[in-house]
XYZ file of C-alpha atoms in Angstrom:
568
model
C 115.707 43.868 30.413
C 117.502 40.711 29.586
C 118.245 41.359 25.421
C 120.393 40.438 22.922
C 120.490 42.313 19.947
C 123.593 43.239 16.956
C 123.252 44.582 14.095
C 126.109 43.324 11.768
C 124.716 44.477 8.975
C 126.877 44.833 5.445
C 124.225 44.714 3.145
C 124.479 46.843 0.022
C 121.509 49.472 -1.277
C 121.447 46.801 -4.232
C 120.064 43.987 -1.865
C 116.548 46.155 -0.775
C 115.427 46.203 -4.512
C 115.566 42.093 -4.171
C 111.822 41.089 -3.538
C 112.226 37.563 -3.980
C 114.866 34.500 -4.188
C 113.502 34.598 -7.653
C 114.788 37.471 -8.366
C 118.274 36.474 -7.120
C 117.883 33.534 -9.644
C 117.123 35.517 -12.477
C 120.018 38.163 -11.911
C 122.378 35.388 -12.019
C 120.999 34.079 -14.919
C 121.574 37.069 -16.551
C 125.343 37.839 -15.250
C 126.620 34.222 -15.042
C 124.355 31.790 -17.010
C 127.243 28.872 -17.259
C 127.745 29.490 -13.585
C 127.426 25.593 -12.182
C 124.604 26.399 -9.052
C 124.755 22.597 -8.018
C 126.736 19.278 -9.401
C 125.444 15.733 -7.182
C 127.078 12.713 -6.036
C 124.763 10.705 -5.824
C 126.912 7.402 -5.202
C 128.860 10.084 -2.704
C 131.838 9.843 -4.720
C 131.297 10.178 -8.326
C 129.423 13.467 -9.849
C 125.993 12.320 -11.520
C 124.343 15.248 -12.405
C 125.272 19.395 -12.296
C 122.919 22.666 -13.381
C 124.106 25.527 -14.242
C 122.127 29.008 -13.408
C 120.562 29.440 -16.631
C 119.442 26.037 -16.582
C 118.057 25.747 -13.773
C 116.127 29.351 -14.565
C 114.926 27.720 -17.507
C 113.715 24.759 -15.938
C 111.982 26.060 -12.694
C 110.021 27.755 -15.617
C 109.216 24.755 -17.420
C 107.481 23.659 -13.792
C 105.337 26.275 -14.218
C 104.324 24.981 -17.483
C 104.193 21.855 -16.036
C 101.996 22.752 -13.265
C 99.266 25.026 -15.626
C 98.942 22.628 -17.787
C 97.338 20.266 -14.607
C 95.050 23.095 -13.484
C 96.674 23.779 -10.364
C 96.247 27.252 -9.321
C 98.424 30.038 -7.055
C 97.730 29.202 -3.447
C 97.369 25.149 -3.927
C 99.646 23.273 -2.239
C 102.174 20.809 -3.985
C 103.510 17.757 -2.115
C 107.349 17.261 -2.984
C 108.118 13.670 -2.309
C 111.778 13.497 -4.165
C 115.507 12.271 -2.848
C 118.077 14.471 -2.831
C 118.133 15.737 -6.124
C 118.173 18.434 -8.517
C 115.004 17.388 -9.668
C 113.631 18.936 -5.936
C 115.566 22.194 -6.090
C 113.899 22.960 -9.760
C 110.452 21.199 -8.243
C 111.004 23.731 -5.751
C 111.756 27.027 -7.397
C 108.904 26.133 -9.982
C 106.390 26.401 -7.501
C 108.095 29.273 -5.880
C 107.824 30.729 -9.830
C 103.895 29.766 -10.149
C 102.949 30.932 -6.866
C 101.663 27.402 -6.154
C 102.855 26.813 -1.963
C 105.375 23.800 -1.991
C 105.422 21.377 0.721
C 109.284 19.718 1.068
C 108.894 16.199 2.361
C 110.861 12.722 1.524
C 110.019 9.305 0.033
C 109.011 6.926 2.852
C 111.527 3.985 2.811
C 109.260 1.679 4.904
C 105.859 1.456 6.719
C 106.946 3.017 9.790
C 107.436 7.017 7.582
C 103.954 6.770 6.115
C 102.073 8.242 9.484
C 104.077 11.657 9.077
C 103.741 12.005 5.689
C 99.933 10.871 5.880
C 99.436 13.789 8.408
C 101.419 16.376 6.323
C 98.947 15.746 3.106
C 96.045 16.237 5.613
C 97.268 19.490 7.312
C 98.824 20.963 3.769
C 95.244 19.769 2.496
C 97.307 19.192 -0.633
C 96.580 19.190 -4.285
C 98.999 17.807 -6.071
C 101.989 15.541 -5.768
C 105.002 15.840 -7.439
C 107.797 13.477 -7.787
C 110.143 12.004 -10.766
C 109.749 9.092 -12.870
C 111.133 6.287 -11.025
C 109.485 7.224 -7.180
C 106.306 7.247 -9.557
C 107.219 3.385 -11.255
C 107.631 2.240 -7.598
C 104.714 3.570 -6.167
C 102.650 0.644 -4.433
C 105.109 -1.660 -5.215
C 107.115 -1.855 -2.034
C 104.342 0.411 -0.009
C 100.683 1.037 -0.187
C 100.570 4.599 0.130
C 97.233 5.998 2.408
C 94.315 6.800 0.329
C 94.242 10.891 0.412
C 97.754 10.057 -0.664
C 97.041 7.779 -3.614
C 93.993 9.671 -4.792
C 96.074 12.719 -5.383
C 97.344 13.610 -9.095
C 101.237 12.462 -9.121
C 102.750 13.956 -11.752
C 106.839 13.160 -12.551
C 108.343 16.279 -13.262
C 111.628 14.532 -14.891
C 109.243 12.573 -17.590
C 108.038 15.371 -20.281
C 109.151 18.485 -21.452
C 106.708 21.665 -20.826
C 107.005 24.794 -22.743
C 108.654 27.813 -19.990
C 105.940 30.119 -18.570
C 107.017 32.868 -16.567
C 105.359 33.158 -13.127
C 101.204 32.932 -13.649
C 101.440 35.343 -10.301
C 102.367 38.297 -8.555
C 105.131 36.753 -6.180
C 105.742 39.569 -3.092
C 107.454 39.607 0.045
C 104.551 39.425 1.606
C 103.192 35.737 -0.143
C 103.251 32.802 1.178
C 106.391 30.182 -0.393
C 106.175 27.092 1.539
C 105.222 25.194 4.522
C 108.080 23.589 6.192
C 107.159 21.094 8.326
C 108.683 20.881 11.596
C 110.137 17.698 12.850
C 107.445 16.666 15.745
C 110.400 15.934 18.219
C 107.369 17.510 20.933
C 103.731 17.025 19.359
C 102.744 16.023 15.367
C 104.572 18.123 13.047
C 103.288 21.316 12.026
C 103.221 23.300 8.736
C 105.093 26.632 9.284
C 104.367 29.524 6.653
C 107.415 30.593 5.496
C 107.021 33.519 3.498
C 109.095 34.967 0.344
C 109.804 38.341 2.249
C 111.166 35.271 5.325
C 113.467 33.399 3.152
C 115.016 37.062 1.705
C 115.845 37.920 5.542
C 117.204 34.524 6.514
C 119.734 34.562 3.885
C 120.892 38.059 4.446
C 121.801 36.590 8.067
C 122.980 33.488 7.148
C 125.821 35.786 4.588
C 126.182 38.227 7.749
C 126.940 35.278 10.221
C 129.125 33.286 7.854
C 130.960 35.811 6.686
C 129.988 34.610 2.821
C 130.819 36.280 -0.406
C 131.095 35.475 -3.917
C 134.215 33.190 -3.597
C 131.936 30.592 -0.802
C 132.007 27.127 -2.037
C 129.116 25.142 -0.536
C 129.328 21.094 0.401
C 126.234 19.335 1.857
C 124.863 16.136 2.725
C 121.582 17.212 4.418
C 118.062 16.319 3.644
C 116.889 18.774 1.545
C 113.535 18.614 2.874
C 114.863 19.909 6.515
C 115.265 23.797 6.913
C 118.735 23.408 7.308
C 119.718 21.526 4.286
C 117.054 23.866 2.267
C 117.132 27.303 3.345
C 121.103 27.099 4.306
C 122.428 24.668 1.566
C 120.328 25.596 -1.142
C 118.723 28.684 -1.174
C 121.858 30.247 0.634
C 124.005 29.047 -2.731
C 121.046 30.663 -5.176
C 120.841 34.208 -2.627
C 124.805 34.440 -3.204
C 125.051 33.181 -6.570
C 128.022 30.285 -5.706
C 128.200 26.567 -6.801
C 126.878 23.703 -4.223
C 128.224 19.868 -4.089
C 125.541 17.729 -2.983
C 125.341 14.061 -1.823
C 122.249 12.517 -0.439
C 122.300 11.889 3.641
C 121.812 7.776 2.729
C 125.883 8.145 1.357
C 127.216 10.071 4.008
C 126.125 7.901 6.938
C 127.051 4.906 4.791
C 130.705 5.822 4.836
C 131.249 9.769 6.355
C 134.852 9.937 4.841
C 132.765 10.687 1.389
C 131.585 14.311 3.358
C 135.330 15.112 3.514
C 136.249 13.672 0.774
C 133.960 16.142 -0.946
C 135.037 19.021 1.048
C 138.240 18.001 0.158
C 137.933 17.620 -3.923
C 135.642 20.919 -4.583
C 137.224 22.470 -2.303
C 134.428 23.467 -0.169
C 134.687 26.379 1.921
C 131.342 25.938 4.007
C 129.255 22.696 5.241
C 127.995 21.207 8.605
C 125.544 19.499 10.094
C 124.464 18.313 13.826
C 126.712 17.386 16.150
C 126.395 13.689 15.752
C 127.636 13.902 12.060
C 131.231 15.545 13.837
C 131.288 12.408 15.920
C 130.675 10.010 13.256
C 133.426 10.898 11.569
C 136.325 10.700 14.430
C 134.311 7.443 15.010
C 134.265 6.158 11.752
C 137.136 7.966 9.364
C 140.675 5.985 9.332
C 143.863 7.248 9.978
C 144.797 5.644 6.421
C 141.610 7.957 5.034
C 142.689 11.199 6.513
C 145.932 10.901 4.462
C 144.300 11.285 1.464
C 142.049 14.692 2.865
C 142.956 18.346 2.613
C 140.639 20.450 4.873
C 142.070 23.373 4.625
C 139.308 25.259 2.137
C 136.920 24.428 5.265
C 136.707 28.188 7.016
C 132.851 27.101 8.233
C 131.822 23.967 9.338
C 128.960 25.192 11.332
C 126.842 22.852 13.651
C 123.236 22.880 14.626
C 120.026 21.115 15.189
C 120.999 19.632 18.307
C 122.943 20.727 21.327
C 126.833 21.232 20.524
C 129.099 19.493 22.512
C 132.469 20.901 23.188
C 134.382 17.409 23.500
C 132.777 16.843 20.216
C 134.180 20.028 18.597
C 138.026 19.089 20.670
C 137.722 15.202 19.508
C 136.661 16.412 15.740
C 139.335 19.163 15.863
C 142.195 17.019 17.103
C 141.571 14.082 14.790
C 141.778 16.462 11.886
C 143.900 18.872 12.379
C 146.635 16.593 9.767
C 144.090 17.277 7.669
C 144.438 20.916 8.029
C 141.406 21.671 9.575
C 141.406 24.420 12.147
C 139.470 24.778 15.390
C 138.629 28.177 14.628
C 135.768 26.968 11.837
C 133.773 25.465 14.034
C 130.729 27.623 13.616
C 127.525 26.745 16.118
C 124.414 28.186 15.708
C 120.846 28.682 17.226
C 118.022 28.703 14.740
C 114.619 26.774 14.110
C 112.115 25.936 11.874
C 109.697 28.857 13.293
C 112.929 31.724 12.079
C 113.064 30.189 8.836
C 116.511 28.669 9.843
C 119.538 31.211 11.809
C 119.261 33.608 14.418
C 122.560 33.528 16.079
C 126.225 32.846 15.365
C 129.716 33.244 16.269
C 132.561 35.011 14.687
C 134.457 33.425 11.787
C 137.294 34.675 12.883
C 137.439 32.725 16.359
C 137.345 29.083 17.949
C 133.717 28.874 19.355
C 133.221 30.165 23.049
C 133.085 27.385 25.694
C 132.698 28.335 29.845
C 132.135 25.894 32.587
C 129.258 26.800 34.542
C 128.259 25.472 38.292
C 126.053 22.714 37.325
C 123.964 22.795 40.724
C 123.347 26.488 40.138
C 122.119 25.479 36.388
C 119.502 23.036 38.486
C 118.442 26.275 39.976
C 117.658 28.158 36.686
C 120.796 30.286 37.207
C 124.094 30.702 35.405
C 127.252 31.607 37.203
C 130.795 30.024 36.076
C 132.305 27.595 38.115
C 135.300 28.042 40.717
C 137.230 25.527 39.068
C 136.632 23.886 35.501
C 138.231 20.397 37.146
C 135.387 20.099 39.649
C 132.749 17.789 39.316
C 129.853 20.058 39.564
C 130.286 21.289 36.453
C 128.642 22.042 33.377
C 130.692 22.941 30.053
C 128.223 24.565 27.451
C 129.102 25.515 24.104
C 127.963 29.553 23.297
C 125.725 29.767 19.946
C 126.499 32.831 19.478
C 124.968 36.179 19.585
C 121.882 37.325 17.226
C 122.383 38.586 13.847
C 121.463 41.834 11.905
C 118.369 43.063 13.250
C 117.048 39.732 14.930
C 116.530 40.252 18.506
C 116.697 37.690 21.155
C 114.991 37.584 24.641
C 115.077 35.970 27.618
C 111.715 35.082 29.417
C 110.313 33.209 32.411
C 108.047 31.108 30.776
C 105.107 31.491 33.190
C 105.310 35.063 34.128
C 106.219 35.753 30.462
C 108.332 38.449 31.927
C 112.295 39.343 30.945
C 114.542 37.010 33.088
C 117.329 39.161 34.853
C 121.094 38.776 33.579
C 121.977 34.995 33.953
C 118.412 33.834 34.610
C 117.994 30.655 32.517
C 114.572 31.171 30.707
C 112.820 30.303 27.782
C 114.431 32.287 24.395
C 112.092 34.339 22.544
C 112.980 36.161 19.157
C 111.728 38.548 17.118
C 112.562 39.968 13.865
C 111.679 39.702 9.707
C 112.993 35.939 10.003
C 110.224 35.020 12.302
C 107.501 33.080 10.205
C 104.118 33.957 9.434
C 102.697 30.890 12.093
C 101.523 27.786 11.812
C 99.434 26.569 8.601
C 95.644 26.185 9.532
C 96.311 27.048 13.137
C 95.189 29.949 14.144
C 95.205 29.593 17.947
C 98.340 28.072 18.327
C 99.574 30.799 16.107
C 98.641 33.479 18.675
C 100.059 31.630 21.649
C 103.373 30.980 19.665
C 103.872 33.731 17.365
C 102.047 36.594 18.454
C 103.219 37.050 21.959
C 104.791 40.522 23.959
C 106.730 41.441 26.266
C 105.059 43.750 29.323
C 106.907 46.828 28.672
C 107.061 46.642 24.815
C 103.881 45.115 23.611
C 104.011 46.764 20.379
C 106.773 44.422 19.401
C 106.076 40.917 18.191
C 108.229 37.823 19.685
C 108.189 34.118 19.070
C 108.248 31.447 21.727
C 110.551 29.034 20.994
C 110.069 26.798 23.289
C 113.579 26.345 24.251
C 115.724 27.052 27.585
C 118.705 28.950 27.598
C 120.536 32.476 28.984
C 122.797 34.854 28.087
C 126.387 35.415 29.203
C 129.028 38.108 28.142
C 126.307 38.512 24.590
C 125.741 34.884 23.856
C 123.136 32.602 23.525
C 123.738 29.559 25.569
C 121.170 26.547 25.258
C 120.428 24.533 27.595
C 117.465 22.528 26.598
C 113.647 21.903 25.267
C 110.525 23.206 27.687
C 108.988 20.479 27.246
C 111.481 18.304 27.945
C 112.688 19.308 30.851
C 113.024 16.585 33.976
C 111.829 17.721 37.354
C 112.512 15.466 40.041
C 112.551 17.231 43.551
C 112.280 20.553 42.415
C 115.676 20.093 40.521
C 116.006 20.234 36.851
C 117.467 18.250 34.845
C 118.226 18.139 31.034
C 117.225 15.156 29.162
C 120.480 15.481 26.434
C 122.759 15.342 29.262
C 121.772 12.617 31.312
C 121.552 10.765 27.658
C 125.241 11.430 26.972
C 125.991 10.511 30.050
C 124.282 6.718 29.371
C 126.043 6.847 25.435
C 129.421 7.078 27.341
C 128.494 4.549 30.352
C 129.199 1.547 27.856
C 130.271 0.857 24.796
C 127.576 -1.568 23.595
C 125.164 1.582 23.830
C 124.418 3.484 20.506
C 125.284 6.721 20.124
C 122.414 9.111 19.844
C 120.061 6.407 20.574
C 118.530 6.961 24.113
C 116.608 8.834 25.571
C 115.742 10.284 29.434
C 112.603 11.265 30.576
C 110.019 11.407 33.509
C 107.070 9.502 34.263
C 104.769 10.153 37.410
C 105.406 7.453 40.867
C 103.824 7.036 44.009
C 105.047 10.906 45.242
C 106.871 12.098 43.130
C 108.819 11.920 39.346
C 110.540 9.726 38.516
C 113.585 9.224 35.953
C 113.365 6.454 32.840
C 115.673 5.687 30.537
C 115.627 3.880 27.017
C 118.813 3.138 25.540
C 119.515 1.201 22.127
C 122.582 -1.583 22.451
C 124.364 -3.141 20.091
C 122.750 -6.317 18.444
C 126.154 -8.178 19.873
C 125.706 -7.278 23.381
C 125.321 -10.418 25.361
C 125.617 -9.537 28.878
C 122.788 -7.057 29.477
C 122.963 -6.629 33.271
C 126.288 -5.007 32.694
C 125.076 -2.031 30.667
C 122.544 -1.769 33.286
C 124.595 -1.428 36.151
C 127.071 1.062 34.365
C 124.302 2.918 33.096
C 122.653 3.543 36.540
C 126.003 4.091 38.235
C 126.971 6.738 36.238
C 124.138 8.455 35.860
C 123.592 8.406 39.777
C 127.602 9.536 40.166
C 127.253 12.328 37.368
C 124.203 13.171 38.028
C 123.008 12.784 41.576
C 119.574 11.216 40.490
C 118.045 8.278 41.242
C 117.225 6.080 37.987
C 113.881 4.691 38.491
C 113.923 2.313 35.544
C 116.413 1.298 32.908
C 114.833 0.157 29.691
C 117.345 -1.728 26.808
C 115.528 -2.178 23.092
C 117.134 -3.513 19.640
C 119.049 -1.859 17.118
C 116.851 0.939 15.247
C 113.763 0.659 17.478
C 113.959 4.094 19.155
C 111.623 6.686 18.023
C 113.380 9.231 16.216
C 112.013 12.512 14.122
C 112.394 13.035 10.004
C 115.635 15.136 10.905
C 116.832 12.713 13.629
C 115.788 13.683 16.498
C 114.673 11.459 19.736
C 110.555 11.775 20.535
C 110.816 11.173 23.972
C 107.029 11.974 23.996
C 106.035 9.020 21.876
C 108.423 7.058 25.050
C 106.938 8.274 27.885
């Protein structure tokens, strides 16, 4: 059977008497209550705003108040529609405190956010929405909010002071936190139950896998709203009891020498992001810049929510190594919404592992390294690691729902106390995803994630989305690749801004791709032709159409992602 499991386990007999995050929060209030938990930039330069642990204690308290006072009760559901701010994080832990089930979202910034946040209210079938002050002014001003949205009590939680009430509920392991909505890169997004006893176990593996301790500085620009910027760059702080720099995500992509600029100045010892944000910054960051930046705090800059790219992590590595940053930080990751956040990682100590695999065998579902790494049927992959702790990871045919044999690529199932509770309101799409066994072990629950990957030599190696997947003449193909392969093909095509998919001809599939260019680009039929001539060289598939849109027009999920459904 085709398995991954570690235990790396370091975890102290103090740790199993935690039943909550809250609990975490309150011990540090006790120990350290002029501990600094999080200062903001919210220019991306200058610090605006910091909380210490006692504060912020105090005022997730006061949110309880806050929230009694408007009669809503343990088990409602509270909309949080803030920026970047420590006006979420206490929003947050308030409702965390009351028992009341938060629901992280963002402020629309035009017409085109308001479907996704109009079908979040109607699946969280929420109560309540809180905000601050200022979202509250605005509201209708620049957007006419839907009508189960506008009908809802807002309430701005930085306006009036409310007396502190301790929680108005047993909190457990076992109850319900939040719903974090997934992104909707394959279908409309769905609430995922994320329990208290969840969070607990995700930041036990998130310390195992980074190697944290009490001297981990944390830097961030990510959404708060996404699992990665909350349950790794804010609840991962509060678990360990350290001090987190934010900036909001708006700064960073403004100008990305602010994100190491900040690393630099606190002196930051973890942050990361997706692989795009690496890119941005060889792209964008100039050799004048770098002269000012000392990297050499940074011992984890770990990378996730879309495929890593090992030129990426060489480019990134080589155009800061002045800076004294060092390869061997580079920390990539598999995790999802559905695990709460991580399930595997490398070691701290090491570069990240990177083989070159025959890419016509990968066509075949099968892994096997290549002769040569120079040959053109390659395929370099980045490893994500193996599992952590007690999570276990499993290889399946996704048909057959049986284990794939050693080097079989398959779809990656996982199972352990990270796994979530299922999907909000959905209970048969809960038992297909959540609930499912393997033949041999079907007292074990797994998830399906819905991804493709295998395992080599212990680690998890990606290789794509299920649904995704191309299949033209009973050879597959991986939509992310043959995307990269078009971002390269000319350089009036945005980065991260195409995408490759299938649509159904005469006989057979057939390939499609929509590619942003640059508003600039004048001479059209050029992309065209290099597009289609390097995808046919690298590729050795037929492009059936080539599709070229404006600047910004692609559809793209609430953490970036391309919907390739809402293309096809």
């Amino acid at each position: 059977m085709h398995l991954l499991t570690q235990n790396k386990s370091k975890a102290s007999t103090d740790k199993n008497k935690v039943s909550t995050i809250l609990t975490k929060l309150q011990y540090w209030e006790g120990l350290q209550p002029q501990q600094v938990a999080f200062r903001v930039l919210e220019d991306g330069e200058t610090e605006s705003a910091r909380i210490t642990y006692s504060e912020l204690s105090r005022r997730a308290r006061c949110i309880v108040g806050c929230l009694q006072a408007h009669g809503i009760q343990p088990g409602d559901r509270a909309l949080l529609l803030y920026p970047s701010s420590i006006e979420f994080i206490v929003a947050f832990l308030g409702c965390l405190s009351a028992g009341v089930v938060a629901v992280p979202t963002y402020p629309p910034k035009s017409k085109r956010h308001l479907p996704r946040l109009q079908a979040i209210t109607a699946d969280a079938q929420a109560n309540v929405v809180l905000t601050n002050s200022k979202i509250l002014l605005e509201r209708n001003r620049k957007l006419t909010y839907p009508a189960e949205i506008e009908h809802l009590p807002w309430i701005a939680t930085d306006n009036d002071q409310w007396p502190e009430v301790a929680a108005i509920t047993e909190v457990e392991r076992e109850s319900l936190a939040f719903l974090q909505y997934t992104s909707g890169s394959t279908g409309r997004p769905k609430g995922v139950m994320i329990s208290h006893g969840n969070i607990l176990h995700n930041e036990s593996v998130i310390e195992a896998a980074l190697e944290h301790d009490t001297q981990t500085v944390y830097a961030s620009w990510l959404p708060l709203f996404h699992d990665m910027g909350l349950i790794g760059n804010v609840l991962q702080p509060i678990y360990l009891g350290v001090s987190c720099v934010l900036m909001p995500p708006v700064s960073f992509l403004q100008n990305p020498v602010r994100w190491l600029q900040m690393i630099s100045n606190y002196r930051a010892t973890t942050s990361g992001g997706p692989n795009f944000a690496y890119n941005l910054c060889v792209k964008k960051v100039s050799e004048a810049q770098k002269q000012t930046l000392d990297l050499s705090s940074w011992s984890v800059a770990f990378s996730g929510s879309e495929p890593v790219r090992d030129r990426t992590l060489e480019r990134f590595s080589t155009a800061f190594s002045q800076c004294g940053f060092r390869p061997e930080a580079f920390h990539p990751g598999y995790g999802m919404a559905e695990t709460t956040l991580m399930v595997t990682g490398g070691s701290k100590a090491a570069a990240p592992v990177v083989r070159s695999f025959d890419k016509s065998a990968l066509k075949k579902d099968k892994a096997q390294l290549a002769e040569s790494a120079e040959s053109s049927d390659v395929k370099v992959l980045v490893s994500n690691g193996s599992s952590i702790l007690d999570l276990e990871v499993a290889i399946v045919h996704p048909e057959s729902c049986t284990p794939c044999w050693p080097g079989q690529v398959g779809e990656i199932w996982v199972s352990g106390a990270s796994v979530a509770q299922g999907y909000w309101q959905q209970p048969k799409q809960t038992k297909q995803t959540f609930d499912v066994a393997l033949p041999m072990r079907p007292e074990t629950r797994f998830l399906r994630t819905g991804d493709l990957g295998f395992l080599y030599e212990n680690e998890l190696f990606f290789t794509g989305r299920l649904k995704d997947l191309i299949l033209i003449r009973g050879q597959n193909y991986y939509p992310q690749d043959i995307e990269l392969t078009v971002e390269e093909s000319h350089r009036a095509v945005r980065a991260h801004c195409s995408a490759a998919f299938s649509i159904e001809g005469d006989d057979t599939e057939q390939l499609v791709i929509v590619a942003e260019v640059d508003r600039h680009c004048r001479d059209r039929s050029d992309v065209i032709s290099n597009i289609r001539n390097a995808v046919t060289t690298q590729h050795e598939v037929a492009v059936y159409a080539i599709v070229l849109i404006k600047t910004a027009s692609i559809p793209k999920t609430s953490s970036g992602k391309i919907q390739r459904d809402a293309l096809c």
